[in-house]
Short mmCIF file of C-alpha atoms and ligand atoms in Angstrom, two decimals:
data_model
loop_
_atom_site.label_atom_id
_atom_site.label_comp_id
_atom_site.label_asym_id
_atom_site.label_seq_id
_atom_site.Cartn_x
_atom_site.Cartn_y
_atom_site.Cartn_z
CA UNK E 35 135.15 105.33 2.71
CA UNK E 36 132.93 103.55 0.58
CA UNK E 37 130.01 101.42 2.12
CA UNK E 38 131.19 98.56 0.06
CA UNK E 39 133.93 96.53 0.78
CA UNK E 40 135.02 92.76 0.29
CA UNK E 41 137.00 91.13 2.98
CA UNK E 42 139.03 88.28 2.13
CA UNK E 43 139.30 86.40 5.67
CA UNK E 44 140.62 82.92 4.71
CA UNK E 45 141.68 80.69 1.98
CA UNK E 46 142.17 76.99 1.79
CA UNK E 47 143.71 76.42 -1.54
CA UNK E 48 141.51 78.35 -4.24
CA UNK E 49 138.61 77.95 -1.75
CA UNK E 50 137.75 81.89 -0.32
CA UNK E 51 136.09 82.74 2.82
CA UNK E 52 135.09 86.55 2.97
CA UNK E 53 132.40 88.92 3.75
CA UNK E 54 131.03 91.59 1.53
CA UNK E 55 129.75 95.13 3.18
CA UNK E 56 127.18 96.81 1.95
CA UNK E 57 124.53 99.66 3.42
CA UNK E 58 122.11 96.99 3.89
CA UNK E 59 124.10 95.03 6.23
CA UNK E 60 126.86 92.14 5.33
CA UNK E 61 126.72 88.61 3.52
CA UNK E 62 128.95 85.77 4.25
CA UNK E 63 130.96 84.00 1.33
CA UNK E 64 130.89 81.89 -0.50
CA UNK E 65 127.24 82.93 -0.58
CA UNK E 66 124.20 81.65 -2.79
CA UNK E 67 121.35 84.11 -3.38
CA UNK E 68 117.84 83.03 -4.19
CA UNK E 69 116.21 84.78 -6.91
CA UNK E 70 113.14 86.90 -6.55
CA UNK E 71 112.56 88.06 -10.30
CA UNK E 72 109.62 90.03 -9.62
CA UNK E 73 110.43 91.27 -6.36
CA UNK E 74 109.23 88.33 -4.76
CA UNK E 75 110.68 84.99 -4.06
CA UNK E 76 107.68 83.25 -5.45
CA UNK E 77 105.39 82.43 -2.34
CA UNK E 78 107.53 83.17 0.59
CA UNK E 79 107.37 86.31 2.71
CA UNK E 80 110.59 87.96 3.53
CA UNK E 81 110.61 86.66 7.38
CA UNK E 82 110.26 82.87 5.54
CA UNK E 83 113.59 83.91 3.02
CA UNK E 84 115.46 85.31 6.07
CA UNK E 85 114.90 81.98 8.20
CA UNK E 86 116.44 79.68 5.44
CA UNK E 87 119.66 81.55 6.29
CA UNK E 88 119.65 83.77 2.83
CA UNK E 89 121.38 87.33 3.43
CA UNK E 90 121.43 88.14 -0.10
CA UNK E 91 118.39 88.19 -2.88
CA UNK E 92 118.01 88.80 -6.39
CA UNK E 93 115.55 90.82 -8.33
CA UNK E 94 115.43 91.40 -11.97
CA UNK E 95 115.48 94.59 -13.42
CA UNK E 96 114.61 93.96 -16.75
CA UNK E 97 111.40 92.27 -15.50
CA UNK E 98 110.92 95.19 -13.02
CA UNK E 99 111.30 97.80 -15.53
CA UNK E 100 108.99 96.11 -17.94
CA UNK E 101 106.52 95.99 -14.91
CA UNK E 102 105.73 97.81 -12.92
CA UNK E 103 108.24 100.42 -14.24
CA UNK E 104 111.40 101.28 -12.32
CA UNK E 105 110.00 105.11 -11.99
CA UNK E 106 107.27 103.67 -10.14
CA UNK E 107 109.15 101.67 -7.41
CA UNK E 108 111.89 104.56 -6.98
CA UNK E 109 108.37 106.80 -6.31
CA UNK E 110 107.23 104.45 -3.91
CA UNK E 111 110.67 104.43 -2.02
CA UNK E 112 112.85 102.24 -3.98
CA UNK E 113 113.20 98.41 -4.13
CA UNK E 114 114.07 97.47 -0.46
CA UNK E 115 110.74 99.27 0.60
CA UNK E 116 108.71 98.05 -1.89
CA UNK E 117 109.36 94.27 -1.46
CA UNK E 118 110.22 94.80 2.15
CA UNK E 119 113.30 93.16 2.34
CA UNK E 120 115.89 95.23 4.43
CA UNK E 121 119.15 93.16 3.52
CA UNK E 122 121.35 93.52 0.68
CA UNK E 123 119.63 93.25 -2.94
CA UNK E 124 121.44 92.76 -6.42
CA UNK E 125 119.39 93.37 -9.48
CA UNK E 126 120.83 91.85 -12.64
CA UNK E 127 120.70 94.05 -15.85
CA UNK E 128 118.38 91.96 -17.81
CA UNK E 129 120.98 91.30 -20.50
CA UNK E 130 120.64 87.17 -19.96
CA UNK E 131 116.78 87.82 -20.20
CA UNK E 132 116.80 90.01 -23.37
CA UNK E 133 119.01 87.67 -25.13
CA UNK E 134 117.51 84.52 -23.93
CA UNK E 135 113.81 85.35 -24.28
CA UNK E 136 113.52 87.65 -27.00
CA UNK E 137 113.60 86.09 -30.69
CA UNK E 138 112.58 89.57 -31.55
CA UNK E 139 115.45 91.42 -30.14
CA UNK E 140 117.61 93.13 -32.33
CA UNK E 141 121.28 93.81 -31.27
CA UNK E 142 123.46 96.42 -32.51
CA UNK E 143 126.35 98.51 -30.99
CA UNK E 144 124.86 100.66 -28.79
CA UNK E 145 122.33 98.59 -27.48
CA UNK E 146 119.47 96.34 -27.68
CA UNK E 147 115.55 96.81 -28.86
CA UNK E 148 113.17 93.93 -27.75
CA UNK E 149 109.64 93.11 -27.29
CA UNK E 150 108.41 92.47 -23.87
CA UNK E 151 106.98 88.86 -23.56
CA UNK E 152 104.26 90.50 -20.85
CA UNK E 153 102.55 92.47 -23.36
CA UNK E 154 104.46 92.88 -26.83
CA UNK E 155 105.59 96.28 -26.22
CA UNK E 156 108.85 97.58 -27.66
CA UNK E 157 111.92 98.50 -25.24
CA UNK E 158 115.06 99.44 -25.85
CA UNK E 159 118.18 98.59 -23.62
CA UNK E 160 121.18 100.35 -23.38
CA UNK E 161 124.42 100.31 -21.15
CA UNK E 162 123.16 103.80 -19.88
CA UNK E 163 119.61 102.88 -19.38
CA UNK E 164 119.96 99.50 -17.63
CA UNK E 165 122.07 101.29 -15.22
CA UNK E 166 119.44 104.29 -14.71
CA UNK E 167 116.57 101.72 -14.09
CA UNK E 168 118.83 100.28 -11.46
CA UNK E 169 119.73 103.42 -9.88
CA UNK E 170 115.93 104.00 -9.83
CA UNK E 171 115.31 100.76 -8.29
CA UNK E 172 117.80 100.91 -5.79
CA UNK E 173 119.47 97.57 -4.99
CA UNK E 174 122.84 97.52 -3.38
CA UNK E 175 124.47 96.01 -6.34
CA UNK E 176 123.58 96.89 -9.79
CA UNK E 177 125.11 94.77 -12.77
CA UNK E 178 126.21 96.37 -16.33
CA UNK E 179 124.84 95.52 -19.24
CA UNK E 180 126.19 92.48 -21.32
CA UNK E 181 125.88 90.64 -24.12
CA UNK E 182 125.76 86.90 -23.57
CA UNK E 183 125.37 85.08 -26.68
CA UNK E 184 124.43 81.10 -27.18
CA UNK E 185 126.93 78.92 -25.74
CA UNK E 186 127.25 77.23 -29.24
CA UNK E 187 127.45 80.72 -31.22
CA UNK E 188 130.23 80.70 -33.92
CA UNK E 189 133.70 82.37 -32.93
CA UNK E 190 133.01 85.71 -34.87
CA UNK E 191 130.00 86.13 -32.78
CA UNK E 192 131.52 85.54 -29.78
CA UNK E 193 134.10 87.67 -30.44
CA UNK E 194 131.68 90.46 -31.42
CA UNK E 195 129.69 89.80 -28.12
CA UNK E 196 133.11 89.81 -26.17
CA UNK E 197 134.10 93.62 -27.47
CA UNK E 198 130.77 94.70 -27.19
CA UNK E 199 130.38 93.67 -23.88
CA UNK E 200 133.84 95.53 -22.91
CA UNK E 201 132.48 98.67 -24.53
CA UNK E 202 129.22 98.72 -22.68
CA UNK E 203 131.34 97.79 -19.25
CA UNK E 204 133.34 101.06 -19.67
CA UNK E 205 129.94 103.26 -20.95
CA UNK E 206 128.54 102.01 -17.70
CA UNK E 207 131.77 102.76 -15.65
CA UNK E 208 131.81 106.00 -16.78
CA UNK E 209 128.31 106.60 -16.15
CA UNK E 210 128.60 105.38 -12.61
CA UNK E 211 131.58 107.74 -11.86
CA UNK E 212 129.61 110.53 -13.07
CA UNK E 213 126.98 109.90 -10.32
CA UNK E 214 129.60 110.05 -7.70
CA UNK E 215 130.43 106.39 -7.76
CA UNK E 216 129.50 103.60 -4.98
CA UNK E 217 129.66 106.30 -2.63
CA UNK E 218 125.93 107.17 -3.40
CA UNK E 219 124.87 103.83 -2.11
CA UNK E 220 125.49 101.22 -5.38
CA UNK E 221 128.01 99.27 -6.06
CA UNK E 222 128.48 98.09 -9.84
CA UNK E 223 129.88 94.57 -11.01
CA UNK E 224 131.13 94.15 -14.23
CA UNK E 225 130.86 91.07 -16.53
CA UNK E 226 133.14 88.36 -17.54
CA UNK E 227 132.13 87.20 -20.99
CA UNK E 228 133.90 84.88 -23.90
CA UNK E 229 131.95 81.64 -23.96
CA UNK E 230 134.39 78.70 -23.72
CA UNK E 231 136.88 80.73 -25.43
CA UNK E 232 139.92 80.73 -23.15
CA UNK E 233 141.56 83.42 -24.83
CA UNK E 234 138.64 86.07 -24.67
CA UNK E 235 137.67 84.65 -21.18
CA UNK E 236 141.21 85.79 -19.96
CA UNK E 237 141.24 89.15 -22.23
CA UNK E 238 137.75 90.06 -20.55
CA UNK E 239 138.58 89.17 -17.06
CA UNK E 240 141.90 91.66 -17.55
CA UNK E 241 140.15 94.65 -19.32
CA UNK E 242 137.10 94.33 -16.84
CA UNK E 243 139.72 94.37 -13.70
CA UNK E 244 141.36 97.36 -15.23
CA UNK E 245 138.40 99.21 -14.98
CA UNK E 246 138.03 98.55 -11.39
CA UNK E 247 134.55 97.63 -10.47
CA UNK E 248 133.52 96.76 -6.94
CA UNK E 249 132.95 93.08 -7.96
CA UNK E 250 133.27 90.60 -10.90
CA UNK E 251 130.64 88.28 -12.37
CA UNK E 252 131.41 85.44 -14.76
CA UNK E 253 128.43 85.10 -17.19
CA UNK E 254 127.42 83.40 -19.88
CA UNK E 255 128.29 79.90 -18.01
CA UNK E 256 126.24 76.86 -17.49
CA UNK E 257 124.26 77.75 -21.00
CA UNK E 258 124.81 73.92 -22.67
CA UNK E 259 128.62 73.58 -22.51
CA UNK E 260 129.92 70.56 -21.02
CA UNK E 261 131.59 70.75 -17.34
CA UNK E 262 135.12 70.65 -18.43
CA UNK E 263 134.64 73.37 -20.52
CA UNK E 264 132.79 75.30 -17.88
CA UNK E 265 135.43 74.70 -15.60
CA UNK E 266 138.42 75.78 -18.04
CA UNK E 267 136.39 78.86 -18.65
CA UNK E 268 136.05 79.55 -15.18
CA UNK E 269 139.80 79.20 -14.55
CA UNK E 270 140.90 81.52 -17.18
CA UNK E 271 138.31 84.35 -15.99
CA UNK E 272 139.29 83.67 -12.13
CA UNK E 273 142.95 83.68 -12.92
CA UNK E 274 142.76 87.17 -14.12
CA UNK E 275 140.40 89.00 -11.81
CA UNK E 276 141.80 90.86 -8.50
CA UNK E 277 142.36 88.60 -5.41
CA UNK E 278 140.65 91.39 -2.96
CA UNK E 279 137.61 91.67 -5.05
CA UNK E 280 134.46 89.42 -4.85
CA UNK E 281 133.43 87.18 -7.84
CA UNK E 282 130.12 85.98 -8.67
CA UNK E 283 129.26 83.29 -10.68
CA UNK E 284 125.91 84.02 -12.60
CA UNK E 285 122.80 81.34 -12.73
CA UNK E 286 124.29 78.67 -11.09
CA UNK E 287 122.90 76.79 -7.90
CA UNK E 288 123.11 72.67 -8.73
CA UNK E 289 125.20 71.46 -5.44
CA UNK E 290 127.78 70.19 -7.68
CA UNK E 291 128.38 73.13 -9.28
CA UNK E 292 128.60 75.34 -6.10
CA UNK E 293 131.03 72.73 -4.91
CA UNK E 294 133.03 72.88 -7.90
CA UNK E 295 133.02 76.58 -8.25
CA UNK E 296 133.90 77.74 -4.79
CA UNK E 297 136.98 75.15 -4.87
CA UNK E 298 138.03 77.50 -7.81
CA UNK E 299 137.80 80.53 -6.10
CA UNK E 300 134.20 82.02 -6.54
CA UNK E 301 132.61 83.68 -4.02
CA UNK E 302 128.95 84.23 -4.92
CA UNK E 303 125.95 82.48 -6.67
CA UNK E 304 122.19 83.20 -7.75
CA UNK E 305 119.91 81.34 -9.41
CA UNK E 306 116.27 79.98 -9.40
CA UNK E 307 116.60 76.61 -9.21
CA UNK E 308 115.61 75.81 -5.58
CA UNK E 309 112.40 77.64 -5.95
CA UNK E 310 111.71 76.50 -9.28
CA UNK E 311 112.25 72.95 -8.16
CA UNK E 312 110.21 73.46 -5.05
CA UNK E 313 106.99 74.56 -7.37
CA UNK E 314 107.65 71.46 -9.37
CA UNK E 315 107.09 68.82 -6.49
CA UNK E 316 111.24 68.20 -5.99
CA UNK E 317 113.46 68.62 -3.41
CA UNK E 318 117.06 68.53 -2.76
CA UNK E 319 118.76 65.27 -0.89
CA UNK E 320 121.69 64.82 0.48
CA UNK E 321 124.41 63.17 -1.86
CA UNK E 322 123.53 65.12 -4.80
CA UNK E 323 119.99 63.63 -5.53
CA UNK E 324 116.57 65.04 -5.60
CA UNK E 325 113.20 63.32 -4.28
CA UNK E 326 110.28 63.60 -6.49
CA UNK E 327 107.40 64.51 -4.18
CA UNK E 328 104.64 63.17 -6.17
CA UNK E 329 105.94 59.47 -6.07
CA UNK E 330 103.82 57.07 -4.51
CA UNK E 331 106.27 55.50 -2.30
CA UNK E 332 105.63 58.60 -0.17
CA UNK E 333 102.15 58.36 0.59
CA UNK E 334 102.45 56.55 3.84
CA UNK E 335 105.79 57.81 4.76
CA UNK E 336 105.83 59.72 8.29
CA UNK E 337 109.02 60.46 8.07
CA UNK E 338 110.46 64.11 7.64
CA UNK E 339 111.73 65.11 3.80
CA UNK E 340 115.51 64.97 4.60
CA UNK E 341 115.89 63.69 8.48
CA UNK E 342 119.12 65.56 8.46
CA UNK E 343 117.68 69.00 7.63
CA UNK E 344 117.07 72.04 10.07
CA UNK E 345 114.31 73.80 8.06
CA UNK E 346 110.90 74.72 8.55
CA UNK E 347 109.76 71.98 6.51
CA UNK E 348 111.72 68.86 7.44
CA UNK E 349 111.16 70.04 11.29
CA UNK E 350 107.72 70.28 11.36
CA UNK E 351 106.18 67.82 8.33
CA UNK E 352 106.11 64.45 6.96
CA UNK E 353 106.79 62.96 3.61
CA UNK E 354 103.33 61.81 3.29
CA UNK E 355 101.80 65.30 3.82
CA UNK E 356 104.13 67.11 1.48
CA UNK E 357 102.80 64.26 -1.38
CA UNK E 358 99.61 64.90 -0.40
CA UNK E 359 99.88 68.60 -1.05
CA UNK E 360 102.13 68.27 -4.22
CA UNK E 361 99.43 65.73 -5.38
CA UNK E 362 96.74 67.80 -4.51
CA UNK E 363 98.72 70.99 -6.23
CA UNK E 364 97.76 72.86 -2.95
CA UNK E 365 100.14 75.95 -2.85
CA UNK E 366 101.50 75.38 0.37
CA UNK E 367 103.48 72.31 -1.14
CA UNK E 368 105.39 74.58 -3.34
CA UNK E 369 106.01 77.02 -0.49
CA UNK E 370 107.41 74.37 1.78
CA UNK E 371 109.46 72.52 -0.96
CA UNK E 372 110.87 75.88 -2.12
CA UNK E 373 111.73 76.87 1.89
CA UNK E 374 113.55 73.60 2.08
CA UNK E 375 115.35 74.03 -1.40
CA UNK E 376 116.39 77.28 -0.32
CA UNK E 377 117.62 76.24 3.19
CA UNK E 378 119.48 73.08 1.80
CA UNK E 379 121.57 75.31 -0.45
CA UNK E 380 121.95 77.76 2.66
CA UNK E 381 123.34 74.89 4.85
CA UNK E 382 125.75 73.67 1.96
CA UNK E 383 127.41 77.11 1.70
CA UNK E 384 127.88 77.08 5.27
CA UNK E 385 129.82 73.49 5.06
CA UNK E 386 131.61 75.35 2.46
CA UNK E 387 132.46 78.38 4.32
CA UNK E 388 133.96 76.15 7.07
CA UNK E 389 136.06 74.24 5.00
CA UNK E 390 137.33 77.66 3.64
CA UNK E 391 138.42 78.32 7.12
CA UNK E 392 140.25 75.20 7.40
CA UNK E 393 137.53 73.50 9.68
CA UNK E 394 135.82 70.57 7.94
ZN1 ZN H 444 114.59 70.52 4.90
#
């Protein structure tokens, strides 16, 4: 019996309540995973991350492969020990970064060659190499290499990327099987692509489902398409993914998107937005709004950031103090706002899980 298992506990319409089991513990779904690109959630200790209610975190295998190197992390005992996080970790394949960061990337049918944005050195990613990096890093969940073209790319490009993504998924799946599958302690998820083309999306989901991955990601959305296009593409994927497997929408973290996508049957999400917002003096507020912490109106405000929030920041500090930290560019400001923002999304996910169970 594999250590990896998705339990579908309840449904409410298309909204799903579940639990995913890994060798490093379980996480409740729908879930939001904060992102520690370089094996750190910027400015936060693992204890602080845990206290926000986060159970699963993300790291980026592309960035860690470039620096400090996946082999080095393996020698040092793997990613969990390296970053002192004993809960579930997912690493993404780096496909999105390779395609979005590199104007100097060169793609062919076997992989992609690109220049590091760190030191200009040349790297090559193939479906096999990205899985090997992730085997060395040792997260609970690894992602296959996919080709994510720009949202506005012509249909011929979308079609080629879609076919390439499926071929690469097959190669990754075969390699994973040759290593003993998820029994060796790592699950692998496939990634559905196809842009806003509903036929391609459906075909992608069906083909991946036939490959029987441990979970299914929906990539290439929230990259500039309209909300309506995003919803339609999401629907086209979800309809063809197996009921009993977890569904993961990549790179989405705005509260309204989390509400909408969970209502359409998505189980997990990740995004840099809560920590990036935190570092740029912005806090999530109820009702879909944000608080710009540097605004003069908070200079004498003794109230907590968000009255109804039970996070460490809102429990202990005033808006006036947070504004002072932001204006003075003190690093504690970014840390306290990041804590609030992650906690805020985890509260939202808890509400969504309650609703999935039929309790409002
Ligand atoms: Zn708070």
